[in-house]
Amino acid sequence: QTMQAMQALEMSLAHVDGSSLMMCVQTCKSMRSWATSEESESHWMNACKHDYAFDDKRLPSLAKGSAPTHREAWLAWSKEYSDFFGNEQDKSCLRRAAHSWAAISDWLKRNAPGMQETLMPGVTREEIRKVEVGGQLPTALKAIYRIHNGQDPSRVSLDITRNESTFYGLFGGYCFYEHLINLRMLTLEAGLQLANDYSSSFRWDEPAPDIAFVIACSHRMPVGPGRSRIEKLLVVHNKSARIYVRPHEFGGSLLRACKVSDVTDGVLKWFENFGERVAAQDFELKRIFMALPMLGLSLYPLLPPSAGEDVTHNIKIRGSSLFVPEKSASTFWFTYCFRMSAVAPLPAEWGGKCQLMTRHLVFSDGNGEAPNIVDGDGVIGDYPILQFQRHQRSTGQPEEPGEYEYASCTGIHNDNGEVSGSFRFVPGTIRSPKGPPFDVKIPNIKLIVPDYIS
């Protein structure tokens, strides 16, 4: 019966967190020898995965190597975080942050190892104590930074107009016309300093914080002499833990980046949503600014409802839309991106190619008013020529592999609209047509303000 009881207890402990497992060991004498035996290793591995989102025997970032057992690994991590995450609510924040970081890191290791290498080790107890002289940082924010202290400033270009290889902004970016965004995650020290520098421009919709913190920014130098320009800031309120976007122009009210009403962990909810979208393959690593070779995480989504695709006559159109909070005031501004490609060899009588002639875009804002219809030649000055697996931006331009892509923007009067329409192509080229023009459907793309704004 004793053996059966022990087996039943082991089974019940298979999926508990490490603290509960340790409590059972401390209160049940018969389990103490079991807790250090090989039979308990799977339980401690589950505890490591449950609490800290890893199933190997790694030690905290400031230590080297691995622990001999999962139990010792769990104890090392528990001791590392005990000073700031003593109660269950705080431990829950750390657990959530660890799982989000694990999802992000897994994606980066597979798709963008260079970006993964920019992540700094987590902040130390001493670093947190030092910066909290002026006020307490929210636990939700400390949990995120306890695992990674932002991105290494020496490996992430602050000035994104320079032709450097360190263009990795963890929180992604986008570009339309001359508006270029690349959100890098700041270190604890840099985030506090930048918030202090720009605090006079913050207009809160709640009582002002003791201290504000900038978790991410997009920063570029102007052409010619002058002060560098902040294009976008993500700002955290230290009392409510809410996260906000600062508008492009000084003097505008901060916009909440997490619309969920909970006031204790808004920044962590935002971070979790970002991790979930990364894990779900909603983003891709690509050139943010077509004129430069540097790579970034494109925030143009790949999944519905703000993305979709259609194929007509073997011409595929992929579309995405993205809310642009830093430019939105009385009007809701969205950027949209269309990618076009030939998904199969085009007819030989076309010369294996076709060329875009005109665009027909229909923008509706969901309020029943007449839509805004835009008809015009080409797109942003280009008349792309499509061939199977390659394209030219226009006649006379060099061939490039893959799909043609362009981005633009529009403003609507509410937070729920749609863009649809068609592109008209000519078989062959405009100069040498090989048949009558044909229309290619644009997928219906929602223009919506999401619950979580980047």
JSON list of C-alpha atoms in Angstrom, two decimals, residues 315 340-342 346 350-357 378-379 381-405 424-434 438:
[
{"chain": "A", "resi": 315, "resn": "ILE", "atom": "CA", "xyz": [-0.78, 35.77, -60.57]},
{"chain": "A", "resi": 340, "resn": "MET", "atom": "CA", "xyz": [2.66, 40.08, -56.38]},
{"chain": "A", "resi": 341, "resn": "SER", "atom": "CA", "xyz": [4.21, 37.10, -58.14]},
{"chain": "A", "resi": 342, "resn": "ALA", "atom": "CA", "xyz": [3.70, 34.56, -60.92]},
{"chain": "A", "resi": 346, "resn": "LEU", "atom": "CA", "xyz": [3.23, 32.15, -67.79]},
{"chain": "A", "resi": 350, "resn": "TRP", "atom": "CA", "xyz": [3.06, 36.11, -73.53]},
{"chain": "A", "resi": 351, "resn": "GLY", "atom": "CA", "xyz": [6.80, 35.79, -73.67]},
{"chain": "A", "resi": 352, "resn": "GLY", "atom": "CA", "xyz": [6.53, 34.20, -70.22]},
{"chain": "A", "resi": 353, "resn": "LYS", "atom": "CA", "xyz": [5.73, 37.53, -68.59]},
{"chain": "A", "resi": 354, "resn": "CYS", "atom": "CA", "xyz": [3.06, 40.13, -67.86]},
{"chain": "A", "resi": 355, "resn": "GLN", "atom": "CA", "xyz": [3.25, 43.74, -66.69]},
{"chain": "A", "resi": 356, "resn": "LEU", "atom": "CA", "xyz": [1.13, 45.79, -64.31]},
{"chain": "A", "resi": 357, "resn": "MET", "atom": "CA", "xyz": [-0.70, 48.66, -66.02]},
{"chain": "A", "resi": 378, "resn": "GLY", "atom": "CA", "xyz": [1.16, 51.50, -61.84]},
{"chain": "A", "resi": 379, "resn": "VAL", "atom": "CA", "xyz": [2.01, 51.56, -58.13]},
{"chain": "A", "resi": 381, "resn": "GLY", "atom": "CA", "xyz": [5.87, 54.91, -59.78]},
{"chain": "A", "resi": 382, "resn": "ASP", "atom": "CA", "xyz": [6.58, 51.27, -60.62]},
{"chain": "A", "resi": 383, "resn": "TYR", "atom": "CA", "xyz": [5.14, 49.09, -63.38]},
{"chain": "A", "resi": 384, "resn": "PRO", "atom": "CA", "xyz": [6.35, 45.66, -62.27]},
{"chain": "A", "resi": 385, "resn": "ILE", "atom": "CA", "xyz": [6.97, 42.90, -64.81]},
{"chain": "A", "resi": 386, "resn": "LEU", "atom": "CA", "xyz": [6.29, 39.42, -63.43]},
{"chain": "A", "resi": 387, "resn": "GLN", "atom": "CA", "xyz": [7.83, 36.15, -64.54]},
{"chain": "A", "resi": 388, "resn": "PHE", "atom": "CA", "xyz": [7.81, 32.81, -62.79]},
{"chain": "A", "resi": 389, "resn": "GLN", "atom": "CA", "xyz": [9.96, 33.11, -59.64]},
{"chain": "A", "resi": 390, "resn": "ARG", "atom": "CA", "xyz": [11.31, 36.57, -60.54]},
{"chain": "A", "resi": 391, "resn": "HIS", "atom": "CA", "xyz": [10.31, 40.13, -61.36]},
{"chain": "A", "resi": 392, "resn": "GLN", "atom": "CA", "xyz": [11.46, 43.56, -62.57]},
{"chain": "A", "resi": 393, "resn": "ARG", "atom": "CA", "xyz": [10.30, 46.71, -60.80]},
{"chain": "A", "resi": 394, "resn": "SER", "atom": "CA", "xyz": [9.72, 48.37, -64.18]},
{"chain": "A", "resi": 395, "resn": "THR", "atom": "CA", "xyz": [10.90, 48.19, -67.80]},
{"chain": "A", "resi": 396, "resn": "GLY", "atom": "CA", "xyz": [14.65, 48.48, -67.94]},
{"chain": "A", "resi": 397, "resn": "GLN", "atom": "CA", "xyz": [15.18, 47.56, -64.29]},
{"chain": "A", "resi": 398, "resn": "PRO", "atom": "CA", "xyz": [17.28, 44.53, -63.36]},
{"chain": "A", "resi": 399, "resn": "GLU", "atom": "CA", "xyz": [15.60, 41.21, -62.67]},
{"chain": "A", "resi": 400, "resn": "GLU", "atom": "CA", "xyz": [15.21, 40.24, -59.00]},
{"chain": "A", "resi": 401, "resn": "PRO", "atom": "CA", "xyz": [14.25, 36.89, -57.49]},
{"chain": "A", "resi": 402, "resn": "GLY", "atom": "CA", "xyz": [10.89, 36.28, -55.84]},
{"chain": "A", "resi": 403, "resn": "GLU", "atom": "CA", "xyz": [7.86, 38.52, -55.60]},
{"chain": "A", "resi": 404, "resn": "TYR", "atom": "CA", "xyz": [7.47, 42.24, -56.18]},
{"chain": "A", "resi": 405, "resn": "GLU", "atom": "CA", "xyz": [6.43, 44.23, -53.13]},
{"chain": "A", "resi": 424, "resn": "ARG", "atom": "CA", "xyz": [-4.82, 45.26, -64.30]},
{"chain": "A", "resi": 425, "resn": "PHE", "atom": "CA", "xyz": [-2.02, 43.47, -66.15]},
{"chain": "A", "resi": 426, "resn": "VAL", "atom": "CA", "xyz": [-1.16, 43.16, -69.81]},
{"chain": "A", "resi": 427, "resn": "PRO", "atom": "CA", "xyz": [0.33, 39.95, -71.25]},
{"chain": "A", "resi": 428, "resn": "GLY", "atom": "CA", "xyz": [3.89, 40.61, -72.34]},
{"chain": "A", "resi": 429, "resn": "THR", "atom": "CA", "xyz": [4.77, 44.23, -71.60]},
{"chain": "A", "resi": 430, "resn": "ILE", "atom": "CA", "xyz": [3.11, 47.61, -71.96]},
{"chain": "A", "resi": 431, "resn": "ARG", "atom": "CA", "xyz": [5.45, 48.45, -74.83]},
{"chain": "A", "resi": 432, "resn": "SER", "atom": "CA", "xyz": [4.92, 45.07, -76.50]},
{"chain": "A", "resi": 433, "resn": "PRO", "atom": "CA", "xyz": [1.53, 43.64, -75.48]},
{"chain": "A", "resi": 434, "resn": "LYS", "atom": "CA", "xyz": [0.81, 40.00, -76.34]},
{"chain": "A", "resi": 438, "resn": "PHE", "atom": "CA", "xyz": [-6.78, 41.17, -67.63]}
]
